[in-house]
PDB file of C-alpha atoms in Angstrom:
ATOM      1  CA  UNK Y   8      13.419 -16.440  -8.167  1.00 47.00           C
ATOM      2  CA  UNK Y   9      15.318 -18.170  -5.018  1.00 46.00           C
ATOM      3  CA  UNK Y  10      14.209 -17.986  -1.232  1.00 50.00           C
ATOM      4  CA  UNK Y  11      16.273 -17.254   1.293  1.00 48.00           C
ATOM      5  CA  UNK Y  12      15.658 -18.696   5.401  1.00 48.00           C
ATOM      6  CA  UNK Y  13      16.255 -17.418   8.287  1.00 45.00           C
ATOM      7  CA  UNK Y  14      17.409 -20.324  11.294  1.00 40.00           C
ATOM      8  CA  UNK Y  15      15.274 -17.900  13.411  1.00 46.00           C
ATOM      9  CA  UNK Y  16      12.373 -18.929  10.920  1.00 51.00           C
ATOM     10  CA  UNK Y  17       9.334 -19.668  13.168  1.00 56.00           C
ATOM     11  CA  UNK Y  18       8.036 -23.320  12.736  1.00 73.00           C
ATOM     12  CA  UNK Y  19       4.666 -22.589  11.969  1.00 89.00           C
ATOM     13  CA  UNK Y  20       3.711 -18.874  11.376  1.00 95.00           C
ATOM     14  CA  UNK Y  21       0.211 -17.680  11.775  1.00 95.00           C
ATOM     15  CA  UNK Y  22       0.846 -14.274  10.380  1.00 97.00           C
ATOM     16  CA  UNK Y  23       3.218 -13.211   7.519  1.00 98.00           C
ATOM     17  CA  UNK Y  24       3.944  -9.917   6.247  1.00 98.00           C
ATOM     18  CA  UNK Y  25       5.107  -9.239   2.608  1.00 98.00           C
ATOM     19  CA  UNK Y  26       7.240  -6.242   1.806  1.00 98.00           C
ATOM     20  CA  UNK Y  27       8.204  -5.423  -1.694  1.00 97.00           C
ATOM     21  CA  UNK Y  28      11.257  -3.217  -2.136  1.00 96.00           C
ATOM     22  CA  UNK Y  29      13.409  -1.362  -4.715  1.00 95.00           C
ATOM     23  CA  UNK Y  30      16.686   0.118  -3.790  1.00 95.00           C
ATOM     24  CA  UNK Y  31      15.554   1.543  -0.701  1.00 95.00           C
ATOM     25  CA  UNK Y  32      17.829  -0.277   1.780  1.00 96.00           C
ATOM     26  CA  UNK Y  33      18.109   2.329   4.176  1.00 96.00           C
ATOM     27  CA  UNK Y  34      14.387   2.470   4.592  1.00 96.00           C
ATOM     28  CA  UNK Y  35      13.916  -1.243   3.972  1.00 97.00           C
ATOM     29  CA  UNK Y  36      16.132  -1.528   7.548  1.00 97.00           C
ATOM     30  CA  UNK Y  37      13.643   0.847   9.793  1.00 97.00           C
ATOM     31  CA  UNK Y  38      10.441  -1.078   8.447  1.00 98.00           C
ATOM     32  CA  UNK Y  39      12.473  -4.570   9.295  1.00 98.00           C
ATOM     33  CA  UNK Y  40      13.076  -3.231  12.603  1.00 98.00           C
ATOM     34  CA  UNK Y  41       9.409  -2.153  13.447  1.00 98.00           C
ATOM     35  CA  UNK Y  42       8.085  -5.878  11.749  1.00 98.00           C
ATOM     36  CA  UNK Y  43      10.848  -7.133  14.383  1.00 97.00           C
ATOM     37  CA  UNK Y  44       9.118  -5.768  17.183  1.00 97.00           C
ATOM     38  CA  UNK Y  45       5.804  -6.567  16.495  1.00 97.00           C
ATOM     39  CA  UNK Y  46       3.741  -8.260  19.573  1.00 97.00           C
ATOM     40  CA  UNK Y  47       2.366 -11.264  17.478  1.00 95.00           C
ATOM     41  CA  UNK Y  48       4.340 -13.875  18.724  1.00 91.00           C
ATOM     42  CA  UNK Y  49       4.063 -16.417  15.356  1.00 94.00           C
ATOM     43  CA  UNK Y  50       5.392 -14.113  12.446  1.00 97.00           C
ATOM     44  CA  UNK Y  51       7.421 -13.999   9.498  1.00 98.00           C
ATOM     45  CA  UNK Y  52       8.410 -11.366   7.465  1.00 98.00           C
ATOM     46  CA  UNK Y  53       8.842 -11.728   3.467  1.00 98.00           C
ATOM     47  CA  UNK Y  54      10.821  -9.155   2.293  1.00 98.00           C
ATOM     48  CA  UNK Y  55      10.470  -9.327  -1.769  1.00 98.00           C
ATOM     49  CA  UNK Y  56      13.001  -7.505  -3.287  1.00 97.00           C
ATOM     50  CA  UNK Y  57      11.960  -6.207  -6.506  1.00 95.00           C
ATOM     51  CA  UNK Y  58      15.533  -5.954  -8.963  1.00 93.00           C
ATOM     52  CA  UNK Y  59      17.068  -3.416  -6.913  1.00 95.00           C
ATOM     53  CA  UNK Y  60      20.534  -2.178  -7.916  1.00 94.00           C
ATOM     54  CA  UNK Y  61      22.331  -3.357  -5.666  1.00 95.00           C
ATOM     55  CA  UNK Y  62      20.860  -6.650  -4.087  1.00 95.00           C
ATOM     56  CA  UNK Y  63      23.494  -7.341  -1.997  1.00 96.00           C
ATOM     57  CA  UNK Y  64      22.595  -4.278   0.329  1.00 97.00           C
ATOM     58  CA  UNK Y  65      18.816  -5.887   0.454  1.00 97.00           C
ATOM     59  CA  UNK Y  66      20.583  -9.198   1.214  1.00 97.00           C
ATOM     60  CA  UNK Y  67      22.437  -7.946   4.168  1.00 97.00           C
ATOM     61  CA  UNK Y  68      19.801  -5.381   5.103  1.00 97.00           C
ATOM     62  CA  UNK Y  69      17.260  -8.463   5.475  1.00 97.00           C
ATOM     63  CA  UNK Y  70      19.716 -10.932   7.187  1.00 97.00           C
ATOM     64  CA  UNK Y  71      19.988  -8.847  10.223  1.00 95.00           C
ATOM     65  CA  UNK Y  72      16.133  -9.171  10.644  1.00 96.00           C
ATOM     66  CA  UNK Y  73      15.499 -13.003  12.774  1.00 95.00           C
ATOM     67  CA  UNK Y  74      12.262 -13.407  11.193  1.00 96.00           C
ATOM     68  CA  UNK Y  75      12.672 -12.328   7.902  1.00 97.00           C
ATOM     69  CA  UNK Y  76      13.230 -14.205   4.710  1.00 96.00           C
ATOM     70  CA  UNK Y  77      14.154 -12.906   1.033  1.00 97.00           C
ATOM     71  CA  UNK Y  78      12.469 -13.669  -1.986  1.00 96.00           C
ATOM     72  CA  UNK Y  79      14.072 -12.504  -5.346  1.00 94.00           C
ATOM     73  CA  UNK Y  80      11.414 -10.671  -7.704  1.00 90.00           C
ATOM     74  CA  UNK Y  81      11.378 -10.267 -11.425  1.00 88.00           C
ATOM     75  CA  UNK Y  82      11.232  -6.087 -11.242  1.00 91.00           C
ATOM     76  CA  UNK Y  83       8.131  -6.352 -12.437  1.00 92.00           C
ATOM     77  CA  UNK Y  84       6.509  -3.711 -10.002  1.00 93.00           C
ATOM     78  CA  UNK Y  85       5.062  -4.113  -6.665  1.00 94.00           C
ATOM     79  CA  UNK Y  86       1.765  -5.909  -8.092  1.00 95.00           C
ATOM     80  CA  UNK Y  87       3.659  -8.527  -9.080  1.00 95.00           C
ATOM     81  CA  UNK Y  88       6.526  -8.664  -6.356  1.00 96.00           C
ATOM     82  CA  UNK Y  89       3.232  -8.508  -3.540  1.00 96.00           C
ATOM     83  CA  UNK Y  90       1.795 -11.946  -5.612  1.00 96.00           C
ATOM     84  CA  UNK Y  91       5.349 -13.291  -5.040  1.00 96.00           C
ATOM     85  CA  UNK Y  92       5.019 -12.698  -1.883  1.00 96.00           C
ATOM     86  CA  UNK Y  93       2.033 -14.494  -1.164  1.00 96.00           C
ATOM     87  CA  UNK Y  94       3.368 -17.802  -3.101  1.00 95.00           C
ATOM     88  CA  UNK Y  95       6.002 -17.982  -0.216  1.00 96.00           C
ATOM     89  CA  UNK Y  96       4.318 -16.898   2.926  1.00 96.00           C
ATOM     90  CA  UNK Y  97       3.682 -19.739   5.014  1.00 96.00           C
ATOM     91  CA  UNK Y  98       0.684 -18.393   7.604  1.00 97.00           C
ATOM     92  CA  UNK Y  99      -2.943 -18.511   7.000  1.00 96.00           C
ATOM     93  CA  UNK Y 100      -2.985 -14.606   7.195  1.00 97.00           C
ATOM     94  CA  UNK Y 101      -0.963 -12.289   4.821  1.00 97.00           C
ATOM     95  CA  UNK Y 102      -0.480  -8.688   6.005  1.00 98.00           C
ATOM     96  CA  UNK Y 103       1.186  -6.166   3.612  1.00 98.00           C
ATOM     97  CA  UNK Y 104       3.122  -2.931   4.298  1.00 98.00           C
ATOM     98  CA  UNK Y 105       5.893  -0.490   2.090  1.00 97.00           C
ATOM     99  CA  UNK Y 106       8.870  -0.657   2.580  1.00 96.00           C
ATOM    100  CA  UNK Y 107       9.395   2.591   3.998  1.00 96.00           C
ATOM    101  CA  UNK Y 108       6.255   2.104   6.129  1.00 97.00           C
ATOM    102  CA  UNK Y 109       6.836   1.507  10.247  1.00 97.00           C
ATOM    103  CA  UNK Y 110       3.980  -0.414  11.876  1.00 98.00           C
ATOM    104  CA  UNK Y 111       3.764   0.268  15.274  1.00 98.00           C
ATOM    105  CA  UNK Y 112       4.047  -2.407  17.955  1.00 98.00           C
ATOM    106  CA  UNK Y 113       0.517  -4.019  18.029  1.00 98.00           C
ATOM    107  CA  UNK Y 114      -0.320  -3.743  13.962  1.00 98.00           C
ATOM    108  CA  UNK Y 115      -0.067  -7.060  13.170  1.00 98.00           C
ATOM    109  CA  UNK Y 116      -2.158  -8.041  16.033  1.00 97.00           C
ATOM    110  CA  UNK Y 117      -4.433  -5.878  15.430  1.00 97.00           C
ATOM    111  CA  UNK Y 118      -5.301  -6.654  12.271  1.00 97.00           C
ATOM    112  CA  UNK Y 119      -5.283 -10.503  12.919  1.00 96.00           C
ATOM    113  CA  UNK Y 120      -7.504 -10.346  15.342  1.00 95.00           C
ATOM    114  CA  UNK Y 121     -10.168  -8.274  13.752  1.00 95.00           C
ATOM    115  CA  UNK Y 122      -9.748 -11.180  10.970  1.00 95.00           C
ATOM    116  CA  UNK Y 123     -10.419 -13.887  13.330  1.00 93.00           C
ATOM    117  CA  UNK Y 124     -13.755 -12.031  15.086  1.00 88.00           C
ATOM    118  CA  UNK Y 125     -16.281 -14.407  14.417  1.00 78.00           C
ATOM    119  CA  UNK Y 126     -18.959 -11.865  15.232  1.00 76.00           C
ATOM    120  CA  UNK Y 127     -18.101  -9.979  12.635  1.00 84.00           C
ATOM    121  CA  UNK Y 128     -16.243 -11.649  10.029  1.00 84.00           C
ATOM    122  CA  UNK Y 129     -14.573 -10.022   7.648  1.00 93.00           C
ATOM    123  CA  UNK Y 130     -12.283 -11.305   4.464  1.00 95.00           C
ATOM    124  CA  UNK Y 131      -9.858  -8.516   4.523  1.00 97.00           C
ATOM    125  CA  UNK Y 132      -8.564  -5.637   6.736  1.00 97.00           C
ATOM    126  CA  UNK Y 133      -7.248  -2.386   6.993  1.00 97.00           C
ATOM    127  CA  UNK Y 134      -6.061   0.225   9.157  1.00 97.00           C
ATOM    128  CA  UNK Y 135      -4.840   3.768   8.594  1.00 97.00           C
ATOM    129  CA  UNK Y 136      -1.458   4.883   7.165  1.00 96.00           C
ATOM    130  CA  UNK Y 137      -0.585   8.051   8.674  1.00 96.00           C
ATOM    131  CA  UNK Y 138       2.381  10.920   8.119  1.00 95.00           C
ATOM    132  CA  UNK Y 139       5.344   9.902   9.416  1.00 92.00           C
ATOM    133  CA  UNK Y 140       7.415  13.110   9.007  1.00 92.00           C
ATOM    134  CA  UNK Y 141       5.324  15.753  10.604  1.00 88.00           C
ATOM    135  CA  UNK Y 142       7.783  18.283   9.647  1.00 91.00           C
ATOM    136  CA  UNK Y 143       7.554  17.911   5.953  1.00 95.00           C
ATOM    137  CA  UNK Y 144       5.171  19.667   4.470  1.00 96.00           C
ATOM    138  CA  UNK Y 145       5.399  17.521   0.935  1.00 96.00           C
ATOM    139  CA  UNK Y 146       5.075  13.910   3.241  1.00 96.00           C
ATOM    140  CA  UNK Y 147       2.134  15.585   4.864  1.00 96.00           C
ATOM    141  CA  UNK Y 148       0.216  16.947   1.663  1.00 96.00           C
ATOM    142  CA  UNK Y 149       1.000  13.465  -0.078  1.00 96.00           C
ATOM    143  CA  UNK Y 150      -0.040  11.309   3.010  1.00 96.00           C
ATOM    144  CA  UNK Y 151      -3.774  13.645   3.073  1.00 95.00           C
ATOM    145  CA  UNK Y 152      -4.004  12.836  -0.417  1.00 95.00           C
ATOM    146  CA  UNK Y 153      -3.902   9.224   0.156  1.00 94.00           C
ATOM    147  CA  UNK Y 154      -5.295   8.826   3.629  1.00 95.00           C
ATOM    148  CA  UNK Y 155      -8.370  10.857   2.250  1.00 95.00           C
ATOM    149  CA  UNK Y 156      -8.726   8.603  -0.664  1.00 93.00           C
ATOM    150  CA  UNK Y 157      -9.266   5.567   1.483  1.00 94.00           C
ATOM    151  CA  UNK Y 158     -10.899   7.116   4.969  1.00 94.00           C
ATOM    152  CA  UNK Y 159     -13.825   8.569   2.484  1.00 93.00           C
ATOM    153  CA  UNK Y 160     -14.943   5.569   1.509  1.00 94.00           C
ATOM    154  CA  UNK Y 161     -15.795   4.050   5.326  1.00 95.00           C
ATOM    155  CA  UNK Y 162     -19.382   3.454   5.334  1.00 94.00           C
ATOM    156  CA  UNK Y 163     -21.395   3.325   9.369  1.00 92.00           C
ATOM    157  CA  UNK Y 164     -20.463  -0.225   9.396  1.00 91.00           C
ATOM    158  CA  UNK Y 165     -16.711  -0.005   9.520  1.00 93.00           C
ATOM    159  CA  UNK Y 166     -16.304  -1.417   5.551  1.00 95.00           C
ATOM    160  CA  UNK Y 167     -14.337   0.421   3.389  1.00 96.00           C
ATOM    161  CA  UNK Y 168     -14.018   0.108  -0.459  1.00 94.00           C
ATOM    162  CA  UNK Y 169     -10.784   1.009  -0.767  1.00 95.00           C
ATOM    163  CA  UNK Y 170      -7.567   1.291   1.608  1.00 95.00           C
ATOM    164  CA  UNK Y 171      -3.643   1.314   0.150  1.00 95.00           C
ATOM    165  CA  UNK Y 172      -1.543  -1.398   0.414  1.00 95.00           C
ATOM    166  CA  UNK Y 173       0.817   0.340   3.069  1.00 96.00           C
ATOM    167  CA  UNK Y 174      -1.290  -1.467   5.464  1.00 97.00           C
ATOM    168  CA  UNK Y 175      -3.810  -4.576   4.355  1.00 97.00           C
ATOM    169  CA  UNK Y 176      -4.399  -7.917   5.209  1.00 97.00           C
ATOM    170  CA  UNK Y 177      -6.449 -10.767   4.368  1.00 96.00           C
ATOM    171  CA  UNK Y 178      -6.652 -14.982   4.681  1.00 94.00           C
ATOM    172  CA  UNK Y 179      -3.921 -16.471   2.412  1.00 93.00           C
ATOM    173  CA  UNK Y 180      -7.090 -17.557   0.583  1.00 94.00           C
ATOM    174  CA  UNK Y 181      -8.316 -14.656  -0.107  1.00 95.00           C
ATOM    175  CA  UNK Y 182      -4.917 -13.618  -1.376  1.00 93.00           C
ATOM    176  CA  UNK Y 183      -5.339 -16.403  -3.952  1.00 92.00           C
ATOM    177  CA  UNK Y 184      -8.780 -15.779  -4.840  1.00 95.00           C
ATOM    178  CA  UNK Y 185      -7.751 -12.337  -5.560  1.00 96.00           C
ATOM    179  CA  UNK Y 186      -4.662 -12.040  -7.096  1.00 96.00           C
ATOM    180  CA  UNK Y 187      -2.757  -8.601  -7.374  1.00 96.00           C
ATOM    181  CA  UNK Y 188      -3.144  -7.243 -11.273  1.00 94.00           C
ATOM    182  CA  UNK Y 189       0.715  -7.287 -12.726  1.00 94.00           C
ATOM    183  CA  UNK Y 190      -0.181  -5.489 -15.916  1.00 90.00           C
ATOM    184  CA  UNK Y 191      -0.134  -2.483 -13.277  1.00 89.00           C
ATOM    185  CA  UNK Y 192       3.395  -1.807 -13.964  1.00 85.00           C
ATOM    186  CA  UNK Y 193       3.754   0.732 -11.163  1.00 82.00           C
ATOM    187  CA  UNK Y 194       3.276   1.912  -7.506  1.00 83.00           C
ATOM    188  CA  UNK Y 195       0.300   3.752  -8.606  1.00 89.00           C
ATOM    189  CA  UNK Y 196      -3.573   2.080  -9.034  1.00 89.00           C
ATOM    190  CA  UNK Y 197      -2.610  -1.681  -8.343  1.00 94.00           C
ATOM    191  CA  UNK Y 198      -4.223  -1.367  -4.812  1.00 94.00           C
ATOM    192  CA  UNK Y 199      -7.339   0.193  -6.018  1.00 94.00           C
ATOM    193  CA  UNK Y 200      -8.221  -2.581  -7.900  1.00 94.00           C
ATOM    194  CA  UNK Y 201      -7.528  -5.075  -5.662  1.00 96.00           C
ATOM    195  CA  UNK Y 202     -10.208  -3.805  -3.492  1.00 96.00           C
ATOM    196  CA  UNK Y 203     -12.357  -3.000  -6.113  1.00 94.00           C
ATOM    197  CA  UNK Y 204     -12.381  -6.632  -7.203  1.00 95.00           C
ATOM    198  CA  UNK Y 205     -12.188  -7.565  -3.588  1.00 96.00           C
ATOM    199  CA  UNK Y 206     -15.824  -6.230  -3.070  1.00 95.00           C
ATOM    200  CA  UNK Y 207     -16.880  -6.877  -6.353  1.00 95.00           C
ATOM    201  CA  UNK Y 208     -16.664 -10.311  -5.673  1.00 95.00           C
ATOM    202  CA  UNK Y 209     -18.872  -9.799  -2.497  1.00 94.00           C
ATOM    203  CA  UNK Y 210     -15.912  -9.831   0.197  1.00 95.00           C
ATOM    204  CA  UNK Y 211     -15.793  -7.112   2.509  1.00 95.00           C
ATOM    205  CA  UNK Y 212     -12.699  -4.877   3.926  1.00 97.00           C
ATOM    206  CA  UNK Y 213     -13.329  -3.827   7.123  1.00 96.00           C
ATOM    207  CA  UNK Y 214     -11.463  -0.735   8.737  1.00 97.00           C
ATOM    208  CA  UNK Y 215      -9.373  -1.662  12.093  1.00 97.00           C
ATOM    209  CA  UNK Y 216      -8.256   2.047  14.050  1.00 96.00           C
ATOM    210  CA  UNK Y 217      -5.627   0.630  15.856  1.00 96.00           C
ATOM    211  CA  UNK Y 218      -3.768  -1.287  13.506  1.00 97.00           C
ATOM    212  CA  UNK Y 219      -1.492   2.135  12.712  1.00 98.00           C
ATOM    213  CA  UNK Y 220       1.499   2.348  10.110  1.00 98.00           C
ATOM    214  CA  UNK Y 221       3.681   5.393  10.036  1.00 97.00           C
ATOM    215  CA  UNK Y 222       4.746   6.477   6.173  1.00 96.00           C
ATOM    216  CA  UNK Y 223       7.854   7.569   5.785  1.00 95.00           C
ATOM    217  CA  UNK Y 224       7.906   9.073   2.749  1.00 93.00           C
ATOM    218  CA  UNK Y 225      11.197  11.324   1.248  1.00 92.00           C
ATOM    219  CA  UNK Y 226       9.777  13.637  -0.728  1.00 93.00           C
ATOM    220  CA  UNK Y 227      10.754  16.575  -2.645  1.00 95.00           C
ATOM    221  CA  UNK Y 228       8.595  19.161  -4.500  1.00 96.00           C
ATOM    222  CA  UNK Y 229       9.331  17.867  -8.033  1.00 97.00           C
ATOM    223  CA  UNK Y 230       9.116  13.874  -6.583  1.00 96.00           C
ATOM    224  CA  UNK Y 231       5.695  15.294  -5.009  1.00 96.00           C
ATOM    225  CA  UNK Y 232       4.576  15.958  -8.261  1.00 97.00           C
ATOM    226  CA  UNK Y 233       6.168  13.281 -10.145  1.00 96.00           C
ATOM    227  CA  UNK Y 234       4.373  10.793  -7.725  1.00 96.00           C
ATOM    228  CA  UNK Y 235       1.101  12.841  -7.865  1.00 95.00           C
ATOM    229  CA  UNK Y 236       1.395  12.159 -11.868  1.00 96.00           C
ATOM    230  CA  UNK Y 237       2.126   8.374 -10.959  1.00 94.00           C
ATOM    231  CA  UNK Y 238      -1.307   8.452  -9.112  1.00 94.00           C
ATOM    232  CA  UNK Y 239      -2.971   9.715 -12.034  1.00 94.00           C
ATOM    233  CA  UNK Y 240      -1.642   7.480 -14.915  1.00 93.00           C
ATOM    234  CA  UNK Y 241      -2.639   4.689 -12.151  1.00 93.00           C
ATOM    235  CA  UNK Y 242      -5.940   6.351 -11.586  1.00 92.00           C
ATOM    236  CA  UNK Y 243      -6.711   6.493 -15.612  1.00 92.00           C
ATOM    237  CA  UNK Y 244      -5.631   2.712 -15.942  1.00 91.00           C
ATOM    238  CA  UNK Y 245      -8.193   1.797 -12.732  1.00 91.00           C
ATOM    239  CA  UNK Y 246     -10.778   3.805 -14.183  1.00 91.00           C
ATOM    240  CA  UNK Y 247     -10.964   2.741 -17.682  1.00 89.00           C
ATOM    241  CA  UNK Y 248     -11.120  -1.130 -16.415  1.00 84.00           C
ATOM    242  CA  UNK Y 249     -14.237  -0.210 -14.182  1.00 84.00           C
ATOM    243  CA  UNK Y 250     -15.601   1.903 -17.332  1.00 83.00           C
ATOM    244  CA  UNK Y 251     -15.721   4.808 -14.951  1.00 84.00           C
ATOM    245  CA  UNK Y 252     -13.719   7.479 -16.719  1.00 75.00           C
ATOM    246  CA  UNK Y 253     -16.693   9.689 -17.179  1.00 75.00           C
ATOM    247  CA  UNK Y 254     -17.556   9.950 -13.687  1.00 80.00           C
ATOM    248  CA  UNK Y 255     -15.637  11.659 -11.476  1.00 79.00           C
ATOM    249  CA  UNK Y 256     -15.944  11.953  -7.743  1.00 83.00           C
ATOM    250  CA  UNK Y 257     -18.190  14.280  -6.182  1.00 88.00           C
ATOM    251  CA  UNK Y 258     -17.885  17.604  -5.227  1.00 90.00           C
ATOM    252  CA  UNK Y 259     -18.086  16.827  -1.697  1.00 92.00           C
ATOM    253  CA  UNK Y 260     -15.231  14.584  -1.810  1.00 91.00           C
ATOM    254  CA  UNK Y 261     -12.731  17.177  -3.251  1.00 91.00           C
ATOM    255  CA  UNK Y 262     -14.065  19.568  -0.904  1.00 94.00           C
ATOM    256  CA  UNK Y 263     -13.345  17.273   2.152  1.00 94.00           C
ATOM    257  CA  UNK Y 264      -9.784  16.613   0.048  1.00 94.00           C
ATOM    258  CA  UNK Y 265      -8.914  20.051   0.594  1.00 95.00           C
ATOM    259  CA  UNK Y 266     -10.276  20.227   3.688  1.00 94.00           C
ATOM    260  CA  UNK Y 267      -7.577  17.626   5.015  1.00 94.00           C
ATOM    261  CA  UNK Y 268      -4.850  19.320   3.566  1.00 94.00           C
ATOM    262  CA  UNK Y 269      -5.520  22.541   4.862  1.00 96.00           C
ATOM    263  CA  UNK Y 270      -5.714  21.418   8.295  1.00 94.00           C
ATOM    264  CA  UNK Y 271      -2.298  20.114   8.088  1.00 92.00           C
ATOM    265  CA  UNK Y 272      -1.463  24.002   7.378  1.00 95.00           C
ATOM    266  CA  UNK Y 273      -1.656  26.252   4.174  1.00 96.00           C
ATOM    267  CA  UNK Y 274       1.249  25.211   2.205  1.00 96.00           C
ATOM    268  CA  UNK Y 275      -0.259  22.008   2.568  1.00 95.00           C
ATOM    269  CA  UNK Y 276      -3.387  22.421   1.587  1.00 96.00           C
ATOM    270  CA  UNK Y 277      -2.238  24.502  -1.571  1.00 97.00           C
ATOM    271  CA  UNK Y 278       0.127  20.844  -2.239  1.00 97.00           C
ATOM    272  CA  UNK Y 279      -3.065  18.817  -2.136  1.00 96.00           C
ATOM    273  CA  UNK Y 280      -4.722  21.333  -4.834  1.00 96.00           C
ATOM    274  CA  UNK Y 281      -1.095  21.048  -6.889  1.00 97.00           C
ATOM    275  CA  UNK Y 282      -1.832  17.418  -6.676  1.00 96.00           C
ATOM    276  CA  UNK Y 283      -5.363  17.677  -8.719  1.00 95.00           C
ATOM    277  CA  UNK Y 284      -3.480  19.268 -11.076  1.00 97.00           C
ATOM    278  CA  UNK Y 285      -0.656  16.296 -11.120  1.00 97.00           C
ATOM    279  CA  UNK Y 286      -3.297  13.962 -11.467  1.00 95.00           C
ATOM    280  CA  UNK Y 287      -4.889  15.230 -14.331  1.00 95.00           C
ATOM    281  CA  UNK Y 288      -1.587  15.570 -16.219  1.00 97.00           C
ATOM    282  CA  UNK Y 289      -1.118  11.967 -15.285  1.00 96.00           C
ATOM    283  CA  UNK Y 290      -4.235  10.675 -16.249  1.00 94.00           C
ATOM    284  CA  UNK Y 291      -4.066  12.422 -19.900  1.00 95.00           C
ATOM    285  CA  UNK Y 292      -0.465  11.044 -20.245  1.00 95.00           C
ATOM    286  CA  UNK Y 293      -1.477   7.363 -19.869  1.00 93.00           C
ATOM    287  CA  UNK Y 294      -5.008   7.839 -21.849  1.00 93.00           C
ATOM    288  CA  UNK Y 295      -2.160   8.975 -24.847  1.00 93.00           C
ATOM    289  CA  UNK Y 296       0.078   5.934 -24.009  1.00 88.00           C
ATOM    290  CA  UNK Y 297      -3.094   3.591 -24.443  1.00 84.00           C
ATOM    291  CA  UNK Y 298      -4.042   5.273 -27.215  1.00 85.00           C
ATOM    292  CA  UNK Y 299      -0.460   4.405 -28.494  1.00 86.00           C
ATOM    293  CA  UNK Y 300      -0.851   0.585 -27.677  1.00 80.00           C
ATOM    294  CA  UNK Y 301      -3.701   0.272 -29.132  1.00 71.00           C
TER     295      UNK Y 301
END
């Protein structure tokens, strides 16, 4: 693995953010543009570029970002490439976003700050990932899917148990306390149990409104489903390591589920129902594949 510098490096960052990426140039460019105009003053971005294709494009793609730096990963999924990550950022705080995520101006701030309130100190923070392509129907279904997931689990305190990895952040030594999971091969469970052994260990994620990222996700209806069935191998894996395969949610959270994809419109909502179905077809797949390891 070699590091790259920029000569815009800055001397002494107090905030870095670590973005894994795979062959998504194109995207990689609009998130490097929206890290370039965050309002935190002392950043760096470290772009870990997870084996794409064609690493030159990531290479040039990165090197028109001042603040950004490249790290080579192993294409060993994002787990791993986010733990990569870590080991070269250089502030006491570690934000993380997708690579076709775009954090609007004040995100980083945002979520620094809520870090640093003594009043109410948390050890990690998140803040909510929302549709980026209104007019898609698929982004919109996917993005309730997700942003339900997370939002449910907000308690009247402001902690959450769970919130995706398109927009986190936590001390550098809670990063090394708490190491991403690289047997988690894909995009798909890692995040859930980081923040189950996040508050498992008795560390709290707290929920920060205003630290916004917009997801831009290019989706069609067969890469809807083949995503949805990503989530549910993911969700299978995360489950049988908390020994909680035999209890699912309850009803109220599917119903509130549905309820945020319908108000997003009906083809929507009939997505997000499409998407129990992908789930469940993912989650049988990897129960055979374990079955098959074993």
């Amino acid at each position: 693995m070699t590091t790259r510098g920029s000569t815009h490096d800055a001397a002494d960052p107090q905030v870095s953010v670590v973005v894994p990426t795979r062959d998504r140039p194109d995207r990689l460019a609009v998130c490097l543009a929206a890290l370039e105009r965050q309002t935190q003053p002392d950043l760096e971005i470290v772009v870990v570029d997870d084996a794409s294709r064609d690493a030159a494009a990531v290479a040039a793609v990165v090197a028109t970002a001042p603040r950004a730096r490249l790290v080579r990963g192993a294409g060993r999924g994002p787990a791993a490439a986010r733990n990569a990550g870590v080991r070269a950022a250089r502030a006491p705080v570690v934000c993380f976003t997708d690579d076709d995520c775009e954090p609007v101006p004040n995100w980083a701030v945002a979520l620094a700050d809520r870090l640093a309130d003594i009043a109410d100190a948390a050890d990690a923070v998140a803040g909510p990932t929302r549709n980026g392509r209104p007019r898609s129907v698929v982004a919109a279904a996917a993005q309730a899917v997700a942003t339900h997931l997370a939002e449910a689990t907000i308690d009247a305190a402001g902690h959450m148990r769970f919130a995706p990895t398109s927009n986190l952040a936590c001390r550098t030594e809670v990063c090394a306390a708490v190491p991403f999971d690289e047997t988690y091969p894909l995009a798909a469970g890692e995040d859930r149990d980081w923040c189950a052994r996040l508050v498992a260990s008795g560390r709290t994620l707290a929920f920060v409104p205003d630290a916004v990222v917009r997801h831009h996700q290019e989706l069609t209806p067969a890469g809807f489903w083949r995503q949805q069935v990503r989530y549910g191998r993911g969700a299978y894996r995360f489950r049988a390591g908390q020994g909680t395969l035999r209890r699912p949610e309850p009803a109220a959270f599917y119903v509130g589920l549905l309820r945020r994809g319908f108000a997003d419109g009906l083809r929507a909502g009939l997505l997000v129902g499409v998407a129990q179905v992908a789930t469940a077809v993912g989650m049988v797949q990897e129960a055979v594949a374990a079955r098959t390891r074993r």
